[in-house]
mmCIF file of C-alpha atoms in Angstrom:
data_model
loop_
_atom_site.group_PDB
_atom_site.id
_atom_site.type_symbol
_atom_site.label_atom_id
_atom_site.label_comp_id
_atom_site.label_asym_id
_atom_site.label_seq_id
_atom_site.Cartn_x
_atom_site.Cartn_y
_atom_site.Cartn_z
ATOM 1 C CA MET A 1 -108.196 9.065 -42.737
ATOM 2 C CA ASP A 2 -110.904 8.778 -40.082
ATOM 3 C CA LEU A 3 -114.511 7.632 -40.314
ATOM 4 C CA ASP A 4 -115.900 11.173 -40.532
ATOM 5 C CA LEU A 5 -113.777 11.927 -43.593
ATOM 6 C CA ILE A 6 -114.697 8.611 -45.206
ATOM 7 C CA ASN A 7 -118.403 9.285 -44.665
ATOM 8 C CA TRP A 8 -118.008 12.785 -46.094
ATOM 9 C CA LEU A 9 -116.205 11.502 -49.198
ATOM 10 C CA ARG A 10 -119.106 9.096 -49.727
ATOM 11 C CA SER A 11 -121.686 11.857 -49.294
ATOM 12 C CA ALA A 12 -123.261 13.739 -52.190
ATOM 13 C CA GLU A 13 -120.993 16.731 -51.517
ATOM 14 C CA GLY A 14 -117.831 14.636 -51.359
ATOM 15 C CA ALA A 15 -118.727 12.594 -54.437
ATOM 16 C CA ALA A 16 -119.477 15.759 -56.432
ATOM 17 C CA LEU A 17 -116.116 17.254 -55.488
ATOM 18 C CA LEU A 18 -114.262 14.056 -56.472
ATOM 19 C CA ALA A 19 -116.081 14.092 -59.804
ATOM 20 C CA GLU A 20 -115.026 17.727 -60.333
ATOM 21 C CA LEU A 21 -111.388 16.962 -59.454
ATOM 22 C CA ALA A 22 -111.394 14.010 -61.878
ATOM 23 C CA GLY A 23 -111.946 16.471 -64.700
ATOM 24 C CA ARG A 24 -109.126 18.812 -63.703
ATOM 25 C CA ASN A 25 -105.518 18.607 -64.876
ATOM 26 C CA LEU A 26 -104.317 17.666 -61.406
ATOM 27 C CA ARG A 27 -100.719 16.616 -60.839
ATOM 28 C CA GLU A 28 -98.590 16.263 -57.729
ATOM 29 C CA SER A 29 -97.044 19.662 -58.487
ATOM 30 C CA ASP A 30 -100.531 21.236 -58.507
ATOM 31 C CA VAL A 31 -101.492 20.067 -55.020
ATOM 32 C CA LEU A 32 -100.686 23.263 -53.138
ATOM 33 C CA ALA A 33 -102.584 25.486 -55.552
ATOM 34 C CA GLU A 34 -105.548 23.083 -55.548
ATOM 35 C CA LEU A 35 -105.619 22.985 -51.750
ATOM 36 C CA ASN A 36 -105.574 26.789 -51.572
ATOM 37 C CA ARG A 37 -108.504 26.904 -53.985
ATOM 38 C CA LEU A 38 -110.572 24.383 -52.041
ATOM 39 C CA ARG A 39 -109.837 25.918 -48.639
ATOM 40 C CA ARG A 40 -111.835 28.964 -49.623
ATOM 41 C CA TYR A 41 -114.990 26.968 -48.979
ATOM 42 C CA LEU A 42 -113.927 23.703 -47.300
ATOM 43 C CA PRO A 43 -112.246 22.762 -44.009
ATOM 44 C CA ALA A 44 -108.561 21.994 -44.544
ATOM 45 C CA GLU A 45 -108.873 18.288 -43.712
ATOM 46 C CA ARG A 46 -111.672 17.793 -46.263
ATOM 47 C CA ALA A 47 -109.723 19.623 -48.944
ATOM 48 C CA ARG A 48 -106.647 17.454 -48.286
ATOM 49 C CA ALA A 49 -108.694 14.250 -48.292
ATOM 50 C CA ALA A 50 -110.415 15.100 -51.577
ATOM 51 C CA VAL A 51 -107.198 16.036 -53.380
ATOM 52 C CA GLU A 52 -105.456 12.935 -52.047
ATOM 53 C CA GLN A 53 -108.274 10.714 -53.283
ATOM 54 C CA ALA A 54 -108.258 12.370 -56.697
ATOM 55 C CA LEU A 55 -104.533 11.643 -57.059
ATOM 56 C CA LEU A 56 -104.859 8.087 -55.745
ATOM 57 C CA ARG A 57 -107.711 7.293 -58.105
ATOM 58 C CA ARG A 58 -105.572 8.266 -61.074
ATOM 59 C CA LYS A 59 -102.708 6.153 -59.825
ATOM 60 C CA ALA A 60 -105.044 3.241 -59.041
ATOM 61 C CA ALA A 61 -106.426 3.132 -62.573
ATOM 62 C CA ALA A 62 -103.463 0.938 -63.550
ATOM 63 C CA LYS A 63 -104.616 -1.722 -61.071
ATOM 64 C CA PHE A 64 -108.374 -1.294 -60.724
ATOM 65 C CA PRO A 65 -110.662 -0.925 -63.766
ATOM 66 C CA HIS A 66 -113.220 0.997 -61.660
ATOM 67 C CA ALA A 67 -110.781 3.101 -59.634
ATOM 68 C CA ASP A 68 -112.861 6.213 -60.329
ATOM 69 C CA ARG A 69 -115.557 4.832 -57.999
ATOM 70 C CA MET A 70 -113.275 3.706 -55.184
ATOM 71 C CA LEU A 71 -111.495 5.155 -52.148
ATOM 72 C CA PHE A 72 -107.868 4.390 -51.318
ATOM 73 C CA THR A 73 -104.964 4.906 -48.965
ATOM 74 C CA ARG A 74 -101.447 5.179 -50.364
ATOM 75 C CA GLU A 75 -100.114 2.214 -48.400
ATOM 76 C CA ALA A 76 -103.006 -0.056 -49.367
ATOM 77 C CA LEU A 77 -102.723 0.910 -53.027
ATOM 78 C CA GLU A 78 -98.990 0.154 -53.072
ATOM 79 C CA GLN A 79 -99.613 -3.386 -51.796
ATOM 80 C CA ALA A 80 -102.755 -4.081 -53.812
ATOM 81 C CA SER A 81 -102.602 -6.565 -56.685
ATOM 82 C CA ALA A 82 -103.540 -5.533 -60.199
ATOM 83 C CA ALA A 83 -107.012 -6.752 -61.116
ATOM 84 C CA PRO A 84 -105.894 -9.623 -63.438
ATOM 85 C CA VAL A 85 -103.590 -10.986 -60.724
ATOM 86 C CA ALA A 86 -106.198 -10.726 -57.975
ATOM 87 C CA THR A 87 -108.821 -12.310 -60.237
ATOM 88 C CA HIS A 88 -106.562 -15.265 -61.062
ATOM 89 C CA ARG A 89 -105.963 -15.928 -57.372
ATOM 90 C CA ALA A 90 -109.609 -15.411 -56.477
ATOM 91 C CA THR A 91 -110.708 -17.922 -59.121
ATOM 92 C CA ARG A 92 -108.729 -20.654 -57.367
ATOM 93 C CA LEU A 93 -110.202 -19.700 -53.995
ATOM 94 C CA ALA A 94 -113.791 -19.180 -55.111
ATOM 95 C CA HIS A 95 -114.347 -22.934 -55.444
ATOM 96 C CA ALA A 96 -114.524 -23.017 -51.631
ATOM 97 C CA GLY A 97 -117.797 -21.087 -51.794
ATOM 98 C CA LEU A 98 -117.138 -19.007 -48.674
ATOM 99 C CA VAL A 99 -113.744 -17.354 -48.171
ATOM 100 C CA ALA A 100 -112.543 -15.263 -45.238
ATOM 101 C CA ASP A 101 -110.354 -12.362 -46.407
ATOM 102 C CA LEU A 102 -108.254 -11.793 -43.303
ATOM 103 C CA GLY A 103 -106.849 -8.281 -43.052
ATOM 104 C CA CYS A 104 -108.975 -7.092 -45.968
ATOM 105 C CA GLY A 105 -107.725 -3.494 -45.898
ATOM 106 C CA ILE A 106 -109.553 -1.379 -48.472
ATOM 107 C CA GLY A 107 -111.106 -4.486 -50.025
ATOM 108 C CA GLY A 108 -109.136 -5.070 -53.226
ATOM 109 C CA ASP A 109 -108.986 -8.840 -52.792
ATOM 110 C CA THR A 110 -112.492 -8.948 -51.347
ATOM 111 C CA ILE A 111 -113.716 -7.360 -54.588
ATOM 112 C CA ALA A 112 -111.915 -9.971 -56.698
ATOM 113 C CA LEU A 113 -113.291 -12.831 -54.605
ATOM 114 C CA ALA A 114 -116.854 -11.517 -54.697
ATOM 115 C CA ALA A 115 -116.655 -10.791 -58.433
ATOM 116 C CA THR A 116 -115.596 -14.393 -59.145
ATOM 117 C CA GLY A 117 -118.632 -15.759 -57.317
ATOM 118 C CA ALA A 118 -117.447 -16.368 -53.748
ATOM 119 C CA GLN A 119 -119.220 -15.292 -50.611
ATOM 120 C CA VAL A 120 -116.683 -13.334 -48.568
ATOM 121 C CA MET A 121 -116.176 -12.477 -44.921
ATOM 122 C CA ALA A 122 -114.003 -9.365 -44.953
ATOM 123 C CA VAL A 123 -112.104 -9.058 -41.677
ATOM 124 C CA ASP A 124 -109.949 -6.205 -40.379
ATOM 125 C CA ARG A 125 -109.112 -4.742 -36.991
ATOM 126 C CA ASP A 126 -109.142 -1.135 -38.244
ATOM 127 C CA PRO A 127 -112.655 0.355 -38.434
ATOM 128 C CA ALA A 128 -111.497 2.980 -40.952
ATOM 129 C CA ARG A 129 -110.137 0.343 -43.340
ATOM 130 C CA LEU A 130 -113.335 -1.655 -42.957
ATOM 131 C CA ALA A 131 -115.318 1.468 -43.805
ATOM 132 C CA LEU A 132 -113.202 1.965 -46.946
ATOM 133 C CA ALA A 133 -113.747 -1.662 -47.902
ATOM 134 C CA GLN A 134 -117.500 -1.298 -47.382
ATOM 135 C CA ALA A 135 -117.519 1.847 -49.519
ATOM 136 C CA ASN A 136 -115.617 0.140 -52.329
ATOM 137 C CA ILE A 137 -117.726 -3.018 -52.242
ATOM 138 C CA ALA A 138 -120.914 -0.942 -52.320
ATOM 139 C CA ALA A 139 -119.604 1.244 -55.163
ATOM 140 C CA LEU A 140 -119.090 -1.864 -57.294
ATOM 141 C CA GLY A 141 -122.481 -3.406 -56.474
ATOM 142 C CA LEU A 142 -121.087 -6.423 -54.584
ATOM 143 C CA SER A 143 -122.499 -5.811 -51.104
ATOM 144 C CA GLU A 144 -124.781 -8.854 -51.198
ATOM 145 C CA ARG A 145 -121.742 -11.146 -51.436
ATOM 146 C CA VAL A 146 -119.761 -9.655 -48.551
ATOM 147 C CA THR A 147 -120.122 -9.481 -44.790
ATOM 148 C CA PHE A 148 -117.740 -7.385 -42.691
ATOM 149 C CA LEU A 149 -116.232 -8.234 -39.351
ATOM 150 C CA GLU A 150 -114.053 -6.065 -37.118
ATOM 151 C CA ARG A 151 -111.603 -8.414 -35.393
ATOM 152 C CA ASP A 152 -108.006 -8.280 -34.176
ATOM 153 C CA LEU A 153 -106.548 -11.448 -35.640
ATOM 154 C CA LEU A 154 -103.490 -11.240 -33.419
ATOM 155 C CA ARG A 155 -105.752 -11.768 -30.411
ATOM 156 C CA GLU A 156 -108.710 -13.664 -31.856
ATOM 157 C CA PRO A 157 -108.982 -16.605 -34.263
ATOM 158 C CA PRO A 158 -110.265 -16.219 -37.815
ATOM 159 C CA PRO A 159 -113.994 -16.701 -38.321
ATOM 160 C CA PRO A 160 -115.013 -20.180 -39.487
ATOM 161 C CA ALA A 161 -114.876 -20.557 -43.271
ATOM 162 C CA PRO A 162 -113.980 -23.340 -45.719
ATOM 163 C CA ALA A 163 -110.992 -21.307 -46.990
ATOM 164 C CA LEU A 164 -108.863 -18.471 -45.627
ATOM 165 C CA PHE A 165 -106.914 -15.818 -47.514
ATOM 166 C CA CYS A 166 -104.429 -13.335 -46.088
ATOM 167 C CA ASP A 167 -102.237 -10.631 -47.587
ATOM 168 C CA PRO A 168 -100.053 -9.618 -44.616
ATOM 169 C CA ALA A 169 -98.944 -5.986 -44.498
ATOM 170 C CA ARG A 170 -95.339 -5.783 -45.680
ATOM 171 C CA ARG A 171 -94.706 -2.091 -45.106
ATOM 172 C CA ALA A 172 -93.789 -0.051 -42.069
ATOM 173 C CA GLY A 173 -94.460 3.557 -42.993
ATOM 174 C CA ASN A 174 -92.676 4.124 -46.296
ATOM 175 C CA ARG A 175 -90.326 1.147 -45.861
ATOM 176 C CA ARG A 176 -90.780 -2.333 -47.227
ATOM 177 C CA VAL A 177 -90.476 -5.141 -44.690
ATOM 178 C CA PHE A 178 -88.634 -8.275 -45.780
ATOM 179 C CA ASN A 179 -88.500 -10.351 -42.587
ATOM 180 C CA PRO A 180 -91.689 -12.480 -42.544
ATOM 181 C CA GLU A 181 -91.852 -12.207 -38.770
ATOM 182 C CA SER A 182 -92.155 -8.429 -39.156
ATOM 183 C CA PHE A 183 -95.221 -8.748 -41.375
ATOM 184 C CA GLN A 184 -98.568 -7.783 -39.887
ATOM 185 C CA PRO A 185 -99.677 -10.391 -38.963
ATOM 186 C CA PRO A 186 -96.345 -12.297 -38.824
ATOM 187 C CA LEU A 187 -96.160 -15.171 -41.270
ATOM 188 C CA SER A 188 -95.778 -17.763 -38.516
ATOM 189 C CA HIS A 189 -99.006 -16.474 -36.952
ATOM 190 C CA VAL A 190 -100.822 -16.694 -40.288
ATOM 191 C CA LEU A 191 -99.601 -20.247 -40.875
ATOM 192 C CA GLY A 192 -100.872 -21.166 -37.416
ATOM 193 C CA TRP A 193 -104.438 -20.613 -38.646
ATOM 194 C CA GLN A 194 -104.152 -23.951 -40.430
ATOM 195 C CA GLN A 195 -104.866 -25.614 -37.104
ATOM 196 C CA GLN A 196 -108.397 -24.279 -37.539
ATOM 197 C CA THR A 197 -108.721 -24.261 -41.347
ATOM 198 C CA ALA A 198 -106.316 -26.257 -43.509
ATOM 199 C CA ALA A 199 -107.251 -24.464 -46.749
ATOM 200 C CA LEU A 200 -105.138 -21.322 -46.475
ATOM 201 C CA ALA A 201 -103.697 -19.042 -49.163
ATOM 202 C CA VAL A 202 -101.166 -16.315 -48.380
ATOM 203 C CA LYS A 203 -100.044 -13.577 -50.756
ATOM 204 C CA LEU A 204 -96.322 -12.788 -50.474
ATOM 205 C CA ALA A 205 -93.737 -10.656 -52.220
ATOM 206 C CA PRO A 206 -92.141 -12.563 -55.130
ATOM 207 C CA GLY A 207 -88.691 -12.188 -53.588
ATOM 208 C CA ILE A 208 -89.664 -14.065 -50.413
ATOM 209 C CA ASP A 209 -86.904 -16.307 -49.055
ATOM 210 C CA LEU A 210 -88.241 -19.799 -49.711
ATOM 211 C CA ALA A 211 -86.507 -21.053 -46.572
ATOM 212 C CA HIS A 212 -89.229 -19.280 -44.570
ATOM 213 C CA LEU A 213 -92.024 -21.285 -46.227
ATOM 214 C CA PRO A 214 -93.376 -24.717 -45.281
ATOM 215 C CA VAL A 215 -92.130 -27.548 -47.478
ATOM 216 C CA ASP A 216 -95.547 -29.201 -47.734
ATOM 217 C CA ALA A 217 -97.204 -26.220 -49.466
ATOM 218 C CA GLU A 218 -97.376 -25.020 -53.062
ATOM 219 C CA VAL A 219 -95.600 -21.800 -54.005
ATOM 220 C CA GLU A 220 -96.980 -20.091 -57.108
ATOM 221 C CA PHE A 221 -95.120 -17.230 -58.785
ATOM 222 C CA VAL A 222 -97.281 -14.929 -60.885
ATOM 223 C CA SER A 223 -96.246 -12.472 -63.587
ATOM 224 C CA LEU A 224 -98.333 -9.954 -65.502
ATOM 225 C CA ASP A 225 -97.223 -8.791 -68.960
ATOM 226 C CA GLY A 226 -93.744 -10.103 -68.285
ATOM 227 C CA GLU A 227 -93.292 -8.473 -64.868
ATOM 228 C CA LEU A 228 -93.078 -10.682 -61.773
ATOM 229 C CA LYS A 229 -95.844 -9.547 -59.414
ATOM 230 C CA GLU A 230 -96.288 -11.891 -56.461
ATOM 231 C CA ALA A 231 -95.865 -15.248 -54.823
ATOM 232 C CA VAL A 232 -98.830 -17.131 -53.389
ATOM 233 C CA LEU A 233 -98.504 -19.841 -50.770
ATOM 234 C CA TRP A 234 -101.238 -22.472 -51.157
ATOM 235 C CA CYS A 235 -101.652 -24.706 -48.112
ATOM 236 C CA GLY A 236 -103.562 -27.866 -47.287
ATOM 237 C CA PRO A 237 -106.088 -28.991 -49.932
ATOM 238 C CA LEU A 238 -105.390 -25.845 -51.996
ATOM 239 C CA ALA A 239 -101.888 -27.115 -52.848
ATOM 240 C CA THR A 240 -101.687 -29.216 -56.019
ATOM 241 C CA THR A 241 -97.934 -29.161 -56.770
ATOM 242 C CA ASP A 242 -94.681 -27.929 -55.224
ATOM 243 C CA ARG A 243 -93.908 -25.017 -57.538
ATOM 244 C CA ARG A 244 -96.016 -23.288 -60.152
ATOM 245 C CA ALA A 245 -95.389 -20.461 -62.612
ATOM 246 C CA THR A 246 -98.394 -18.530 -63.865
ATOM 247 C CA VAL A 247 -98.113 -16.054 -66.713
ATOM 248 C CA LEU A 248 -100.927 -13.523 -67.111
ATOM 249 C CA ARG A 249 -101.564 -10.877 -69.727
ATOM 250 C CA SER A 250 -103.701 -7.785 -69.527
ATOM 251 C CA ASP A 251 -105.721 -9.077 -72.495
ATOM 252 C CA GLY A 252 -106.940 -11.979 -70.336
ATOM 253 C CA ALA A 253 -104.596 -14.718 -71.567
ATOM 254 C CA THR A 254 -103.400 -17.097 -68.851
ATOM 255 C CA ALA A 255 -100.840 -19.892 -68.901
ATOM 256 C CA THR A 256 -99.587 -21.981 -66.019
ATOM 257 C CA MET A 257 -96.743 -24.466 -65.630
ATOM 258 C CA ALA A 258 -96.397 -26.856 -62.698
ATOM 259 C CA ASP A 259 -93.309 -28.492 -61.270
ATOM 260 C CA ALA A 260 -92.187 -31.596 -63.142
ATOM 261 C CA ALA A 261 -89.390 -34.101 -62.736
ATOM 262 C CA VAL A 262 -87.070 -33.462 -65.676
ATOM 263 C CA SER A 263 -83.357 -33.792 -66.268
ATOM 264 C CA PRO A 264 -81.186 -30.689 -66.581
ATOM 265 C CA PRO A 265 -81.190 -29.477 -70.192
ATOM 266 C CA PRO A 266 -78.131 -30.042 -72.372
ATOM 267 C CA LEU A 267 -75.767 -27.130 -72.974
ATOM 268 C CA SER A 268 -75.359 -25.551 -76.379
ATOM 269 C CA ALA A 269 -73.967 -22.519 -78.125
ATOM 270 C CA PRO A 270 -76.697 -20.234 -79.497
ATOM 271 C CA LEU A 271 -78.748 -21.916 -82.218
ATOM 272 C CA ALA A 272 -81.442 -20.405 -84.467
ATOM 273 C CA ILE A 273 -83.770 -19.340 -81.640
ATOM 274 C CA LEU A 274 -83.079 -17.694 -78.272
ATOM 275 C CA TYR A 275 -85.674 -17.938 -75.489
ATOM 276 C CA GLU A 276 -85.743 -15.754 -72.379
ATOM 277 C CA PRO A 277 -87.992 -17.522 -69.834
ATOM 278 C CA ASP A 278 -90.632 -15.448 -68.103
ATOM 279 C CA PRO A 279 -89.530 -14.301 -64.627
ATOM 280 C CA ALA A 280 -92.260 -16.425 -63.039
ATOM 281 C CA VAL A 281 -90.733 -19.501 -64.674
ATOM 282 C CA ILE A 282 -87.256 -18.542 -63.485
ATOM 283 C CA ARG A 283 -88.353 -17.772 -59.925
ATOM 284 C CA ALA A 284 -90.307 -21.028 -59.710
ATOM 285 C CA GLY A 285 -87.211 -22.982 -60.762
ATOM 286 C CA LEU A 286 -88.917 -24.338 -63.872
ATOM 287 C CA VAL A 287 -86.359 -23.415 -66.536
ATOM 288 C CA ALA A 288 -85.472 -27.088 -67.060
ATOM 289 C CA ALA A 289 -89.160 -27.970 -67.406
ATOM 290 C CA LEU A 290 -89.593 -25.248 -70.024
ATOM 291 C CA ALA A 291 -86.483 -26.448 -71.873
ATOM 292 C CA ALA A 292 -87.942 -29.962 -72.024
ATOM 293 C CA GLU A 293 -91.233 -28.589 -73.351
ATOM 294 C CA LEU A 294 -89.458 -26.588 -76.060
ATOM 295 C CA GLY A 295 -86.802 -29.161 -76.934
ATOM 296 C CA ALA A 296 -84.273 -26.480 -76.022
ATOM 297 C CA ALA A 297 -80.774 -26.395 -74.593
ATOM 298 C CA GLN A 298 -79.290 -23.977 -72.076
ATOM 299 C CA LEU A 299 -76.397 -21.613 -72.787
ATOM 300 C CA ALA A 300 -74.819 -22.280 -69.378
ATOM 301 C CA PRO A 301 -75.917 -24.193 -66.263
ATOM 302 C CA ASP A 302 -76.608 -21.062 -64.220
ATOM 303 C CA ILE A 303 -77.899 -18.810 -67.026
ATOM 304 C CA ALA A 304 -81.630 -18.833 -67.786
ATOM 305 C CA TYR A 305 -81.360 -18.354 -71.550
ATOM 306 C CA LEU A 306 -82.497 -21.269 -73.704
ATOM 307 C CA THR A 307 -81.740 -21.967 -77.333
ATOM 308 C CA ALA A 308 -83.199 -24.283 -79.979
ATOM 309 C CA PRO A 309 -82.808 -25.013 -83.709
ATOM 310 C CA VAL A 310 -86.490 -24.356 -84.452
ATOM 311 C CA TYR A 311 -89.110 -21.997 -83.057
ATOM 312 C CA ARG A 312 -91.921 -23.326 -80.902
ATOM 313 C CA PRO A 313 -94.574 -20.844 -79.725
ATOM 314 C CA THR A 314 -94.773 -20.481 -75.949
ATOM 315 C CA PRO A 315 -96.404 -18.051 -73.535
ATOM 316 C CA PHE A 316 -93.599 -18.751 -71.068
ATOM 317 C CA ALA A 317 -90.744 -16.929 -72.800
ATOM 318 C CA ARG A 318 -89.747 -14.039 -74.991
ATOM 319 C CA VAL A 319 -88.315 -15.207 -78.296
ATOM 320 C CA TRP A 320 -85.674 -13.836 -80.656
ATOM 321 C CA PRO A 321 -84.281 -15.213 -83.927
ATOM 322 C CA VAL A 322 -80.510 -15.455 -83.631
ATOM 323 C CA ILE A 323 -78.484 -13.786 -86.398
ATOM 324 C CA THR A 324 -75.052 -14.640 -85.033
ATOM 325 C CA TRP A 325 -72.987 -14.659 -81.852
ATOM 326 C CA LEU A 326 -69.415 -14.040 -80.841
ATOM 327 C CA PRO A 327 -67.199 -14.019 -77.752
ATOM 328 C CA PHE A 328 -67.749 -10.594 -76.230
ATOM 329 C CA GLN A 329 -65.289 -7.965 -77.377
ATOM 330 C CA LEU A 330 -66.649 -4.468 -77.769
ATOM 331 C CA LYS A 331 -64.583 -3.513 -80.834
ATOM 332 C CA ARG A 332 -65.551 -6.670 -82.732
ATOM 333 C CA LEU A 333 -69.202 -6.263 -81.730
ATOM 334 C CA ARG A 334 -69.307 -2.686 -83.045
ATOM 335 C CA ALA A 335 -67.797 -3.747 -86.347
ATOM 336 C CA LEU A 336 -70.275 -6.594 -86.683
ATOM 337 C CA LEU A 337 -73.240 -4.311 -86.030
ATOM 338 C CA ARG A 338 -71.999 -1.853 -88.653
ATOM 339 C CA ASP A 339 -71.767 -4.702 -91.151
ATOM 340 C CA LEU A 340 -75.351 -5.664 -90.264
ATOM 341 C CA ASP A 341 -76.491 -2.065 -90.959
ATOM 342 C CA ALA A 342 -77.714 -1.671 -87.376
ATOM 343 C CA GLY A 343 -80.180 1.028 -86.481
ATOM 344 C CA PRO A 344 -81.572 1.165 -82.946
ATOM 345 C CA VAL A 345 -80.015 -1.504 -80.745
ATOM 346 C CA THR A 346 -81.588 -2.904 -77.582
ATOM 347 C CA VAL A 347 -79.163 -4.478 -75.125
ATOM 348 C CA LYS A 348 -80.238 -7.181 -72.691
ATOM 349 C CA LYS A 349 -78.076 -9.022 -70.231
ATOM 350 C CA ARG A 350 -77.892 -11.906 -67.827
ATOM 351 C CA GLY A 351 -74.610 -12.620 -66.084
ATOM 352 C CA SER A 352 -72.970 -9.409 -67.350
ATOM 353 C CA PRO A 353 -71.937 -6.359 -65.272
ATOM 354 C CA LEU A 354 -72.241 -3.859 -68.145
ATOM 355 C CA ASP A 355 -74.690 -0.934 -68.215
ATOM 356 C CA THR A 356 -77.215 -1.930 -70.882
ATOM 357 C CA ASP A 357 -78.589 1.580 -71.495
ATOM 358 C CA ALA A 358 -75.142 3.129 -71.966
ATOM 359 C CA LEU A 359 -74.031 0.285 -74.223
ATOM 360 C CA ALA A 360 -77.204 0.508 -76.314
ATOM 361 C CA ARG A 361 -76.446 4.163 -77.015
ATOM 362 C CA GLN A 362 -72.890 3.260 -78.061
ATOM 363 C CA LEU A 363 -73.962 0.413 -80.330
ATOM 364 C CA SER A 364 -76.982 1.986 -82.054
ATOM 365 C CA GLY A 365 -76.297 3.110 -85.593
ATOM 366 C CA LYS A 366 -78.021 4.939 -88.423
ATOM 367 C CA GLY A 367 -78.967 1.855 -90.391
ATOM 368 C CA TRP A 368 -82.368 0.392 -91.164
ATOM 369 C CA ARG A 369 -82.171 -2.715 -89.004
ATOM 370 C CA ALA A 370 -83.404 -2.817 -85.397
ATOM 371 C CA LEU A 371 -81.392 -5.391 -83.469
ATOM 372 C CA VAL A 372 -81.223 -6.958 -80.029
ATOM 373 C CA VAL A 373 -77.862 -7.728 -78.428
ATOM 374 C CA VAL A 374 -77.927 -10.203 -75.557
ATOM 375 C CA LEU A 375 -74.914 -10.154 -73.250
ATOM 376 C CA THR A 376 -74.543 -13.358 -71.301
ATOM 377 C CA GLN A 377 -72.205 -16.151 -70.273
ATOM 378 C CA MET A 378 -71.266 -19.527 -71.698
ATOM 379 C CA PRO A 379 -68.865 -22.010 -70.108
ATOM 380 C CA SER A 380 -66.214 -20.574 -72.444
ATOM 381 C CA GLY A 381 -66.744 -17.026 -71.155
ATOM 382 C CA PRO A 382 -68.809 -13.890 -71.899
ATOM 383 C CA VAL A 383 -70.594 -13.761 -75.255
ATOM 384 C CA ALA A 384 -72.788 -11.408 -77.250
ATOM 385 C CA VAL A 385 -75.751 -12.895 -79.123
ATOM 386 C CA VAL A 386 -77.067 -10.692 -81.924
ATOM 387 C CA CYS A 387 -80.749 -11.194 -82.645
ATOM 388 C CA ALA A 388 -83.474 -9.815 -84.852
ATOM 389 C CA GLU A 389 -86.486 -8.254 -83.196
ATOM 390 C CA GLY A 390 -88.707 -10.690 -81.323
ATOM 391 C CA VAL A 391 -91.194 -12.718 -83.321
ATOM 392 C CA GLY A 392 -94.012 -14.826 -81.946
ATOM 393 C CA SER A 393 -93.040 -13.808 -78.431
ATOM 394 C CA ARG A 394 -94.976 -12.289 -75.573
ATOM 395 C CA GLU A 395 -94.034 -8.784 -76.692
#
């Protein structure tokens, strides 16, 4: 999308058309018919741009609360953080006062930083992306907090600021890029900015190979509503621990757990309560720390299920009351579930090769009782843990 199209979309005519399209029952399958309708009175490129924006705004509503006012590109929307995640990160950075958002793209992180009180320098080498960022910042009434700078950060240094933030592009066309040196900018180049400004934060994919990251930085893993969303590398004075797990919820609840020196938890067969640690806790390597906090044991050394004799509320795990457990044997498990008058059965697994959806269909009965079957491993071999529905958990 070029500058002329962006300016047209921001014009009274473009805005009116986007408002009209927002009220139509527009789906991907309707695109061709919608384009044919619009081409009767619009140039083809304007019709395509308007329909594309209408579709992207609907998709973006899951990440941006004011998506109906914003402009997007597909690639930028795919990489953008959901608003609660971006706000959490921005809150840590905003204490610097002035933050440079390096490679700001369409301005998603710039918006979060400005909304949490920071002054922001939004930097990008692409004038079209800067124009989209300006449009989005203006649409949300944050222009007074943001200045924009067109700069190629592969050739020029970042502007001076007390703190730097970068979300390197991790896509090439429709493909995800996993090698940090293939990011744009490459991760090594981004880390080199610390020679100018020590306070640097870098957003990364949660599956990043930790071997690529500096050992003297903090790595924070962030989940939202139980889904692992991102890793953030905090460098210099921004780092306060080695590993951190942060659990966010769409209702605004936040909980964070930092690395702690604890002994490996004891091993135990399933007790009264089964805990499934949040993926942020698992990825941050903090299962043992959570076990110590809960007074829990582990089913097996390499299996991230915890168990305890009594329930302790925690935002860091899903929780199920254990009914019983048995060494895994499908015939015995079916008979047990019949005896328990099983109705719908949900199957979860860790350390099992079985297809959970297919097995859930096989195990579900016509009874009154909804059950959860957890397939996992103990030192003695594969087991099935039969649980009641979750209580007091994140669900």
